[in-house]
PDB file of C-alpha atoms and ligand atoms in Angstrom:
ATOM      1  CA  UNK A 331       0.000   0.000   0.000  1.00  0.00           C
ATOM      2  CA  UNK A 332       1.793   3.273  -1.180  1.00  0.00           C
ATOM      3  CA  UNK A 333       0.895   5.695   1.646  1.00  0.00           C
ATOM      4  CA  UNK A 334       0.640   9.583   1.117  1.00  0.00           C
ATOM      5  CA  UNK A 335       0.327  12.692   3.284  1.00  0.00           C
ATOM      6  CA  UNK A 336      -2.848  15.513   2.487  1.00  0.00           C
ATOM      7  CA  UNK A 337      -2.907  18.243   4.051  1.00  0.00           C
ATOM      8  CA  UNK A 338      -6.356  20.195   3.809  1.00  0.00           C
ATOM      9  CA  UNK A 339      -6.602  23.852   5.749  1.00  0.00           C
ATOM     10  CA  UNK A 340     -10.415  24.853   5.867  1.00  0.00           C
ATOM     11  CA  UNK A 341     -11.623  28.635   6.352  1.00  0.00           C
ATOM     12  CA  UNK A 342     -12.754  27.771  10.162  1.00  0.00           C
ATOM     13  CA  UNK A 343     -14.434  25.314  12.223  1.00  0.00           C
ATOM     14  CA  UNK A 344     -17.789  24.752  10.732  1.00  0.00           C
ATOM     15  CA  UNK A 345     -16.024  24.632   7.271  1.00  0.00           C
ATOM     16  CA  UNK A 346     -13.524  21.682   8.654  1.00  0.00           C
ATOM     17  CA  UNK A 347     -15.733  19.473  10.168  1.00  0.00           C
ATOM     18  CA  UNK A 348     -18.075  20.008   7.335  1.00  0.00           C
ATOM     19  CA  UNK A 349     -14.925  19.181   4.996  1.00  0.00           C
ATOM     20  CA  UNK A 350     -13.971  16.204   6.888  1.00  0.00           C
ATOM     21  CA  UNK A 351     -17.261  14.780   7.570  1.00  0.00           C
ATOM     22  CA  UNK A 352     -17.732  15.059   3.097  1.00  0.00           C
ATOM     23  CA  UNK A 353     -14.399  13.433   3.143  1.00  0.00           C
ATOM     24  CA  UNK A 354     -15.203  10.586   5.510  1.00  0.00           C
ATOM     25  CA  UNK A 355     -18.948  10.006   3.883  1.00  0.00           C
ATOM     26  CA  UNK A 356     -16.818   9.733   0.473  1.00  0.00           C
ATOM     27  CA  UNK A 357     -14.716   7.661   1.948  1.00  0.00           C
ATOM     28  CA  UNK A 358     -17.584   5.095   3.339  1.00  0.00           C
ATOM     29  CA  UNK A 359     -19.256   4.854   0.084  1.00  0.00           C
ATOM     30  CA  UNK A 360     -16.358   4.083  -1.865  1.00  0.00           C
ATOM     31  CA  UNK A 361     -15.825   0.460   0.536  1.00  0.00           C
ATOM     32  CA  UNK A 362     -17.530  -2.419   0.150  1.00  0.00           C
ATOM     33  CA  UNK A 363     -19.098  -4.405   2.859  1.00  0.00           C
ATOM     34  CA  UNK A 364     -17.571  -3.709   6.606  1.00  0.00           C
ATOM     35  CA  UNK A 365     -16.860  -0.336   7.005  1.00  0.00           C
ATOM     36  CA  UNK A 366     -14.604   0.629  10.393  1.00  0.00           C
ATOM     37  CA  UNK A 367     -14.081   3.855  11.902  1.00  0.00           C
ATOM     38  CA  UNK A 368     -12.264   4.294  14.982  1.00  0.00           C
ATOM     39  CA  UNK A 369     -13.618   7.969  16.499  1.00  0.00           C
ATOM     40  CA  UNK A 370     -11.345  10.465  18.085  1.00  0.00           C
ATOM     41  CA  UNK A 371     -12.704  11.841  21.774  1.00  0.00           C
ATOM     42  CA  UNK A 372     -12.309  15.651  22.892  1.00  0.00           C
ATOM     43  CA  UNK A 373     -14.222  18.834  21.577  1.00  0.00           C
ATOM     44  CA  UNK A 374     -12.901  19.519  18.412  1.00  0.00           C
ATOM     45  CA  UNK A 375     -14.854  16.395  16.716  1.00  0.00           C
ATOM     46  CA  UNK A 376     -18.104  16.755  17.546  1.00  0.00           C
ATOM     47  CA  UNK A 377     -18.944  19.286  15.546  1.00  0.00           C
ATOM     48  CA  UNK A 378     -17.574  16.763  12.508  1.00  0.00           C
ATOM     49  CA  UNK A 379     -20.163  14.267  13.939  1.00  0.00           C
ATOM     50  CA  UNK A 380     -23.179  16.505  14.064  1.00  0.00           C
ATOM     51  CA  UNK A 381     -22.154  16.886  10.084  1.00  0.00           C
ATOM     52  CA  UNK A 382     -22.383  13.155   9.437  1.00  0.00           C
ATOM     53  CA  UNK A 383     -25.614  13.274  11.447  1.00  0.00           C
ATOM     54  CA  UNK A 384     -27.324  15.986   9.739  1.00  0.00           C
ATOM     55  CA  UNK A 385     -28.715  16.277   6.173  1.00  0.00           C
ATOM     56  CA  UNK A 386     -27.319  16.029   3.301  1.00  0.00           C
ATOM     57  CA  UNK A 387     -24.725  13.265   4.800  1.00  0.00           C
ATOM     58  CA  UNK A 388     -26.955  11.129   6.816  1.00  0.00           C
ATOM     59  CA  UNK A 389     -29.388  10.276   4.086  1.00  0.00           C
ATOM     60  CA  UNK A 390     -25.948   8.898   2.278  1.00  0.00           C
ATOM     61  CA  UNK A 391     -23.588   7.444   4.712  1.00  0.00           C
ATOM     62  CA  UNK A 392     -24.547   3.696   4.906  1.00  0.00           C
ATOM     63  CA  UNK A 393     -24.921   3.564   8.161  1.00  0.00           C
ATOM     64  CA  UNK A 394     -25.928  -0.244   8.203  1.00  0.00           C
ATOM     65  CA  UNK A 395     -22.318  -1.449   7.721  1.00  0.00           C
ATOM     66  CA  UNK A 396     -20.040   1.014   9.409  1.00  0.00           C
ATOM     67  CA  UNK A 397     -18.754  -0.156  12.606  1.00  0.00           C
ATOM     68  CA  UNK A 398     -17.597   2.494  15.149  1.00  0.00           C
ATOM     69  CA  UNK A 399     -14.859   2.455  17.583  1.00  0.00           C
ATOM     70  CA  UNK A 400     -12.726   4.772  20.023  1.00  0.00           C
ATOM     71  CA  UNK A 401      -9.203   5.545  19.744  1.00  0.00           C
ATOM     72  CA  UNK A 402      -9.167   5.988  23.240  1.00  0.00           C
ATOM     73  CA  UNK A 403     -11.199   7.061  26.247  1.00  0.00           C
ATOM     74  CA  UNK A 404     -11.315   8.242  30.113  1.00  0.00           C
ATOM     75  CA  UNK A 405     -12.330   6.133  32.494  1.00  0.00           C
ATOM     76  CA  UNK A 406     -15.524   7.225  33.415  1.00  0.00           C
ATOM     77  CA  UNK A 407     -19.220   5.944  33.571  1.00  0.00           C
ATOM     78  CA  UNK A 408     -20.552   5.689  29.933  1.00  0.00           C
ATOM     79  CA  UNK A 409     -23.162   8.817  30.755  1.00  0.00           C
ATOM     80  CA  UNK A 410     -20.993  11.114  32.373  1.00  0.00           C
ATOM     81  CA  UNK A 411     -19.781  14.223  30.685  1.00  0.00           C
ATOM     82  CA  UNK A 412     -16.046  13.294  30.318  1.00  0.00           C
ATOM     83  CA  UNK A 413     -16.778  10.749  27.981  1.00  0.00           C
ATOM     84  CA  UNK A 414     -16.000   9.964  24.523  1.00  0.00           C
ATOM     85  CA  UNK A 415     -18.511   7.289  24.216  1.00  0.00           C
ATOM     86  CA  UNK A 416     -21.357   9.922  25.418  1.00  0.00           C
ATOM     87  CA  UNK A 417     -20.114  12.799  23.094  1.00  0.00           C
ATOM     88  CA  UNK A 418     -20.449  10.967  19.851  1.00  0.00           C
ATOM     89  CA  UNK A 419     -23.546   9.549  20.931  1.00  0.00           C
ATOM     90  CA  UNK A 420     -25.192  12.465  21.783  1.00  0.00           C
ATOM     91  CA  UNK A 421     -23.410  13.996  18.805  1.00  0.00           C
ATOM     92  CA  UNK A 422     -24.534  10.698  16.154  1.00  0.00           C
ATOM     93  CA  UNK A 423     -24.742   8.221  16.818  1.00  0.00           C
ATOM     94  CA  UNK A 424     -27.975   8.323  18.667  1.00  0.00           C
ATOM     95  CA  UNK A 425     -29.616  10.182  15.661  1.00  0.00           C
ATOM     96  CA  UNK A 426     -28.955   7.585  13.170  1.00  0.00           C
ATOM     97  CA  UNK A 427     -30.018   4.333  11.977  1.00  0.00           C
ATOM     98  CA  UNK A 428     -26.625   2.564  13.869  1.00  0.00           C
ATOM     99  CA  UNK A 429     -27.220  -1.585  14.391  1.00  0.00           C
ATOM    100  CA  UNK A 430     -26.452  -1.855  18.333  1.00  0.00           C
ATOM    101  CA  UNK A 431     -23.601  -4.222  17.574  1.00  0.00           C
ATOM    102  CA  UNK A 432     -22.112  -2.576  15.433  1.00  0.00           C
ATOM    103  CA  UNK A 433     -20.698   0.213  18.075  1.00  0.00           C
ATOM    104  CA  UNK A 434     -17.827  -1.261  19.940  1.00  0.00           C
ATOM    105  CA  UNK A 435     -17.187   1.004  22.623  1.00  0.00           C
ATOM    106  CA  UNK A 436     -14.384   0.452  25.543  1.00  0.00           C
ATOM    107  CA  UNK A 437     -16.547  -0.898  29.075  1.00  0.00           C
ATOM    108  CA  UNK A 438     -15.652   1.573  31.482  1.00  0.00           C
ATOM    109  CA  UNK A 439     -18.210  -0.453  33.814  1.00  0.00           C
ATOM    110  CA  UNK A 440     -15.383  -2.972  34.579  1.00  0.00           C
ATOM    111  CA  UNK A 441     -13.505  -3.315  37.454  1.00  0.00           C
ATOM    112  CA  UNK A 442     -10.179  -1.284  36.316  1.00  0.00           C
ATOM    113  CA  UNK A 443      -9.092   0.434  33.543  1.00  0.00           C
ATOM    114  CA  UNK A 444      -6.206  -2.252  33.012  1.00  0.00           C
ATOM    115  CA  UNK A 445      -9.443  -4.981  32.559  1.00  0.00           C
ATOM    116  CA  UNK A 446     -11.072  -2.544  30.204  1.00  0.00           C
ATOM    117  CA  UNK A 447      -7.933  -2.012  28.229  1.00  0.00           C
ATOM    118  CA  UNK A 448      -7.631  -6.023  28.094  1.00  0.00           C
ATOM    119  CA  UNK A 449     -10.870  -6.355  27.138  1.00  0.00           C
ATOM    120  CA  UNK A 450     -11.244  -3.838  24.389  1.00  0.00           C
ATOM    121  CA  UNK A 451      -8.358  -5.378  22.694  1.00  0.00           C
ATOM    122  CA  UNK A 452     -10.417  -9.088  22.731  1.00  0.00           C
ATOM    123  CA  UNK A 453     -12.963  -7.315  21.024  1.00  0.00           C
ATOM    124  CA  UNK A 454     -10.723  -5.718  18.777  1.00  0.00           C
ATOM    125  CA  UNK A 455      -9.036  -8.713  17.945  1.00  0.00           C
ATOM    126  CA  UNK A 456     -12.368 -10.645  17.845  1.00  0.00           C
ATOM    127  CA  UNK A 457     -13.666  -8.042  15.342  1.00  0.00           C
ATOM    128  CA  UNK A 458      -9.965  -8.180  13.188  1.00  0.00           C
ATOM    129  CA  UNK A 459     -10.242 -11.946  13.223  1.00  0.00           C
ATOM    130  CA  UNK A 460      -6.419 -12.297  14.214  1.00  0.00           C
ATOM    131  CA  UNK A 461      -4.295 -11.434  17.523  1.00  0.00           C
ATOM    132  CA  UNK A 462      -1.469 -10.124  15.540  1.00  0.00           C
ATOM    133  CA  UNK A 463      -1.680  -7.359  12.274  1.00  0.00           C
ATOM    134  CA  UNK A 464      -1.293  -7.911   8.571  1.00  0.00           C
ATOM    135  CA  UNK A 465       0.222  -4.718   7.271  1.00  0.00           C
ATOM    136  CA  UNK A 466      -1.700  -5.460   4.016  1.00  0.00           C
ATOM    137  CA  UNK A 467      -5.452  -5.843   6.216  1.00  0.00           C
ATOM    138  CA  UNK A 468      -5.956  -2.761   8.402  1.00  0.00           C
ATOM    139  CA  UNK A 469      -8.464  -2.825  11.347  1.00  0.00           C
ATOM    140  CA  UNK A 470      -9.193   0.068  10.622  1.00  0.00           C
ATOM    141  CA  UNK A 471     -10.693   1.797   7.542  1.00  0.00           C
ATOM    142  CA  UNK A 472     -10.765   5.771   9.070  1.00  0.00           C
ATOM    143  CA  UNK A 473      -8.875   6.390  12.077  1.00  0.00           C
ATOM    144  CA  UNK A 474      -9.849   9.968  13.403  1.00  0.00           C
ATOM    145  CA  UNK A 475      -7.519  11.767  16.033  1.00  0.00           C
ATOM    146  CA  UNK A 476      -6.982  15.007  17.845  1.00  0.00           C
ATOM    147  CA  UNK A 477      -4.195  17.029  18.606  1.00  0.00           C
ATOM    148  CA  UNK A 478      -3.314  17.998  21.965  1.00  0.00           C
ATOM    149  CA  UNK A 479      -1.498  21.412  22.612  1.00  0.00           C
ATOM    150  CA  UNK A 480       1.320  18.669  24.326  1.00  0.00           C
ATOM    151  CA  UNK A 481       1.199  17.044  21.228  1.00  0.00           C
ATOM    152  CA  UNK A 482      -0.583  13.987  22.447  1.00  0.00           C
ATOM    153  CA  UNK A 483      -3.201  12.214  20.681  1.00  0.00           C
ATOM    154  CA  UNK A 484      -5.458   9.460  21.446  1.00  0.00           C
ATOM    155  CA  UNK A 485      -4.295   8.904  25.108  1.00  0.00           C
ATOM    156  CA  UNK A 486      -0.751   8.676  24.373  1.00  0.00           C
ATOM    157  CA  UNK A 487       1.098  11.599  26.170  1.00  0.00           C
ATOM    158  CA  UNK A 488       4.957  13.133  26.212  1.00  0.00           C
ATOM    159  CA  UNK A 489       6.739  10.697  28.186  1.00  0.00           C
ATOM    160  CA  UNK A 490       4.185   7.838  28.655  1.00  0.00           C
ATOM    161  CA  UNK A 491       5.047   4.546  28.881  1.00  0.00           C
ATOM    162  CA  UNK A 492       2.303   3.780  26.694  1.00  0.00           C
ATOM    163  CA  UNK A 493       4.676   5.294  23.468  1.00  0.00           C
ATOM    164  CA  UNK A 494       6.714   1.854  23.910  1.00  0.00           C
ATOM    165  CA  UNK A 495       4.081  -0.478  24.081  1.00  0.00           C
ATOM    166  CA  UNK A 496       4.192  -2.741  20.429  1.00  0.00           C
ATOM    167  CA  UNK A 497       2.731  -5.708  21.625  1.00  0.00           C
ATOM    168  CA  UNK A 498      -0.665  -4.878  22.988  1.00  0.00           C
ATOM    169  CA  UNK A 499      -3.066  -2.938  21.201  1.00  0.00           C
ATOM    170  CA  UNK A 500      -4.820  -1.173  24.192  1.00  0.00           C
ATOM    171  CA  UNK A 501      -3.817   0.226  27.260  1.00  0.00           C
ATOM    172  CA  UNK A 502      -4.552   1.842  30.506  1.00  0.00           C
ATOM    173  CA  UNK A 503      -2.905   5.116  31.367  1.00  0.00           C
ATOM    174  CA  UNK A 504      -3.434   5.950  34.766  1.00  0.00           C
ATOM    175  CA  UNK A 505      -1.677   8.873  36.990  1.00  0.00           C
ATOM    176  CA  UNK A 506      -0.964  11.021  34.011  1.00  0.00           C
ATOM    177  CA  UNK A 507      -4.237  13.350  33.401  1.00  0.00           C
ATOM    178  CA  UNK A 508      -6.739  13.354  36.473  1.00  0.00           C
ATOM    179  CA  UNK A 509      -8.958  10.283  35.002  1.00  0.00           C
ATOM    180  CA  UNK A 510      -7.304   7.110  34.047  1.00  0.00           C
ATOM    181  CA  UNK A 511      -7.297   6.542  30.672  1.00  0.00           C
ATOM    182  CA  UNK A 512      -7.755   3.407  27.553  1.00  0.00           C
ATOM    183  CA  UNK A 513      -5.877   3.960  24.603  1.00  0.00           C
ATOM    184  CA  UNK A 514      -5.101   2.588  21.473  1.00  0.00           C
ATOM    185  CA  UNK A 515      -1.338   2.025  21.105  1.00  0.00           C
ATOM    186  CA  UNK A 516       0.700   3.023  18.113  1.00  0.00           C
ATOM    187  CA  UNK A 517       0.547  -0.506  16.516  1.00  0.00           C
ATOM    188  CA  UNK A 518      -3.181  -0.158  16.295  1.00  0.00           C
ATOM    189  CA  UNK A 519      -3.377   3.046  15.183  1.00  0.00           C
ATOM    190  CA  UNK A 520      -1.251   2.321  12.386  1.00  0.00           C
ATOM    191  CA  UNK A 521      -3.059  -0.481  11.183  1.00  0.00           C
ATOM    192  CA  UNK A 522      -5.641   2.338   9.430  1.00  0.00           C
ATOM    193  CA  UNK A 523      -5.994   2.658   5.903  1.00  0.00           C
ATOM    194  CA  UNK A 524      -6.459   6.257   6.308  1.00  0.00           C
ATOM    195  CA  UNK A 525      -5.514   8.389   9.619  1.00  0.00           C
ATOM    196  CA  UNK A 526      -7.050  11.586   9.347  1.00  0.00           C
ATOM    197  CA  UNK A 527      -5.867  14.603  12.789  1.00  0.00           C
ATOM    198  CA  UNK A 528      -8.672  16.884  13.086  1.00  0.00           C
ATOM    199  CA  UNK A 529      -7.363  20.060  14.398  1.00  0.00           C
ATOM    200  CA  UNK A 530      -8.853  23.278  14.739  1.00  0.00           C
ATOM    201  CA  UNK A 531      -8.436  26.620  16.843  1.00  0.00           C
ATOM    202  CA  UNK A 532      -5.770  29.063  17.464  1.00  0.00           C
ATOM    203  CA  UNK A 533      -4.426  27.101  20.604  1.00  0.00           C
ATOM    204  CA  UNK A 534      -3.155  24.175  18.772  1.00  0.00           C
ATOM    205  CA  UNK A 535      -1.191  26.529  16.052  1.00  0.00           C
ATOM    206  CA  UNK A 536       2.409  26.356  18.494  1.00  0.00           C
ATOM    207  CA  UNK A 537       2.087  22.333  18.503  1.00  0.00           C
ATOM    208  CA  UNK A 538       1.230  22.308  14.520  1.00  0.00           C
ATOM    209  CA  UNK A 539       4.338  24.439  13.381  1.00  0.00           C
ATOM    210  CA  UNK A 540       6.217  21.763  16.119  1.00  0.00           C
ATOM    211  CA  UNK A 541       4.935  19.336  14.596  1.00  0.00           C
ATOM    212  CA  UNK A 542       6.125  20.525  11.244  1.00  0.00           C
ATOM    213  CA  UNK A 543       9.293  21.652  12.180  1.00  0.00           C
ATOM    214  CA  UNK A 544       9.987  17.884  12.795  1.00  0.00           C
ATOM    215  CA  UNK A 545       9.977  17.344  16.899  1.00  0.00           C
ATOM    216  CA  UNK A 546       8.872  14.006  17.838  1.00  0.00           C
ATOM    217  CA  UNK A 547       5.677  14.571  19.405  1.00  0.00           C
ATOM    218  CA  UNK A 548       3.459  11.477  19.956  1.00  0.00           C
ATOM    219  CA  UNK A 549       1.507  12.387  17.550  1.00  0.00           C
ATOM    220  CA  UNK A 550       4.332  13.393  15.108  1.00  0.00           C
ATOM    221  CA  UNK A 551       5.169   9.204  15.378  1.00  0.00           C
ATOM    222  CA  UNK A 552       1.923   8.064  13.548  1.00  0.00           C
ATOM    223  CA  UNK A 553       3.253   6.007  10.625  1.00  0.00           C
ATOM    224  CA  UNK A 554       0.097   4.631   9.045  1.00  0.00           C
ATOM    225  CA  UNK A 555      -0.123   1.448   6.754  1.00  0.00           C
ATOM    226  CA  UNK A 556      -2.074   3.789   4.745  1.00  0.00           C
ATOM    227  CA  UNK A 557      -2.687   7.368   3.873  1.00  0.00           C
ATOM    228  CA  UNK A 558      -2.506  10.448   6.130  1.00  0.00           C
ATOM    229  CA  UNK A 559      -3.925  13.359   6.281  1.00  0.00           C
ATOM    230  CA  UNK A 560      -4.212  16.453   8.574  1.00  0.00           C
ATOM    231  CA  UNK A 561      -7.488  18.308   8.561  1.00  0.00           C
ATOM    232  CA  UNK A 562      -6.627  22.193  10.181  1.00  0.00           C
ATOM    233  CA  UNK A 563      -8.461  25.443  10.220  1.00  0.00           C
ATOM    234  CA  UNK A 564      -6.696  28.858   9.345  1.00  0.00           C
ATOM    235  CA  UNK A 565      -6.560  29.253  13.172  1.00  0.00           C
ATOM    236  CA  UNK A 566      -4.765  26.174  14.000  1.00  0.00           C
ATOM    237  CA  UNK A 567      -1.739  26.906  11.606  1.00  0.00           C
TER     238      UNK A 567
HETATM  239  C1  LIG B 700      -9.349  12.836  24.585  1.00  0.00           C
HETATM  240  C2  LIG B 700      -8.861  12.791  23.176  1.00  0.00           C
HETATM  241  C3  LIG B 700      -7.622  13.627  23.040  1.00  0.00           C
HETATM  242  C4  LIG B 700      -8.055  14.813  22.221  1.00  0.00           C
HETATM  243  C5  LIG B 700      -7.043  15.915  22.255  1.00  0.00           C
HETATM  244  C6  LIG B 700      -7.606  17.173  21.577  1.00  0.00           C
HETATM  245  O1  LIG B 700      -9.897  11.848  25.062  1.00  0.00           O
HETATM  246  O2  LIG B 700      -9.228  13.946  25.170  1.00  0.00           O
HETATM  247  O3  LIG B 700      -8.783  11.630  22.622  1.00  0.00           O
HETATM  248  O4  LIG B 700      -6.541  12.997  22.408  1.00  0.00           O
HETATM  249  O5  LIG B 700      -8.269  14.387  20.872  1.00  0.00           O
HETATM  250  O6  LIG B 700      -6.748  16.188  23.612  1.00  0.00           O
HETATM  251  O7  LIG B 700      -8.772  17.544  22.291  1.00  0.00           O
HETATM  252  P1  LIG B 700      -9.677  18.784  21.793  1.00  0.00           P
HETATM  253  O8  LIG B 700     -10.251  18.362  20.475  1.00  0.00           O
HETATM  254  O9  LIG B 700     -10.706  18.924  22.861  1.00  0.00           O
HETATM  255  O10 LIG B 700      -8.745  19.965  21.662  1.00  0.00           O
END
């Protein structure tokens, strides 16, 4: 798979997650069959989601085949405000025609975060149909991330332990923002046929031209299987 780098730099918010929710509809309809999309948590997507949800896009994503997963969340009951699960229900996934099984969200209802972590990757690897990655089969079709202004994304921080992790493909992160965390870890990122960093708003513009300049900010180590691309408002660069 010959990967490539996009960059696409929208007028301002509205126009980026309108322009990335067109980009991710196109991007549905050109598959065939099982469709996967691994969401990013935070603010700046939801906005992206309410696109998807809203007319024209909802009448043509096909919804019936998409499968929807997080790239990482807090560890925090599935309703409360803090979560990534809630947001992009709330957002779309409760306003479409979703089948229930097809949204594999990470069980925050389980004892500890390291048991949620362990058990999002069996249904991850359940899902995949393996317990190791073909670079040539993604998990992932769409993989959606933020950008922290640390340069973090998903839950994988500066100086986490997490960064190292190549064997599992989800982990718990606990001690290093004030809820514990699951993330994916890089090896599952990467196995995305498209990874696509939503960023938006004048705050993020320092860790962009960072980014750019070359420092190797967690989210500067992304190496897909497939394409990337980087999704920005004027503000953000
Ligand atoms: C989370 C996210 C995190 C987020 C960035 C950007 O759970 O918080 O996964 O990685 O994407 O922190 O967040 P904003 O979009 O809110 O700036």
């Amino acid at each position: 798979m010959e990967a490539s780098v996009r960059t696409v730099v929208c007028t301002d918010a509205e126009a980026l997650a309108s322009e990335a929710a067109g980009w991710l509809c196109e991007r549905a309809l050109a598959s065939n069959g099982r469709f996967a999309v691994c969401l990013a948590g935070g603010s700046t997507p939801r906005r992206l989601y309410e696109n998807l949800a809203s007319e024209p896009l909802n009448g043509r994503f096909p919804w019936p085949r998409v499968h929807w997963f997080w790239g990482d969340e807090r560890f925090v009951p599935q309703d409360s405000d803090d979560s990534n699960y809630r947001m992009a229900r709330a957002a779309m996934l409760d306003r479409v025609p979703v089948p229930p099984g097809n949204v594999h969200a990470v069980d925050t209802r389980l004892l500890n975060p390291a048991a949620a972590a362990e058990a999002y990757e069996r249904n991850l690897q359940a899902f995949y149909g393996a317990t190791s990655f073909d670079r040539a089969r993604p998990l992932f079709d769409v993989m959606l991330l933020g950008l922290g202004e640390d340069g973090h994304t998903a839950s994988l921080f500066p100086g986490s332990a997490a960064l190292a992790e190549r064997e599992a493909w989800a982990v718990a992160v606990v001690g290093e923002r004030p809820q514990a965390r699951i993330t994916l870890t890089y090896p599952a990122i990467e196995s995305s046929r498209d990874v696509a960093f939503i960023v938006s708003g004048r705050g993020k513009r320092d860790v962009v031209e960072a980014i750019r300049r070359g420092e190797n900010l967690p989210a500067a180590r992304i190496k897909p299987a497939g394409n990337l691309h980087w999704f920005l408002d004027r503000d953000a660069i």
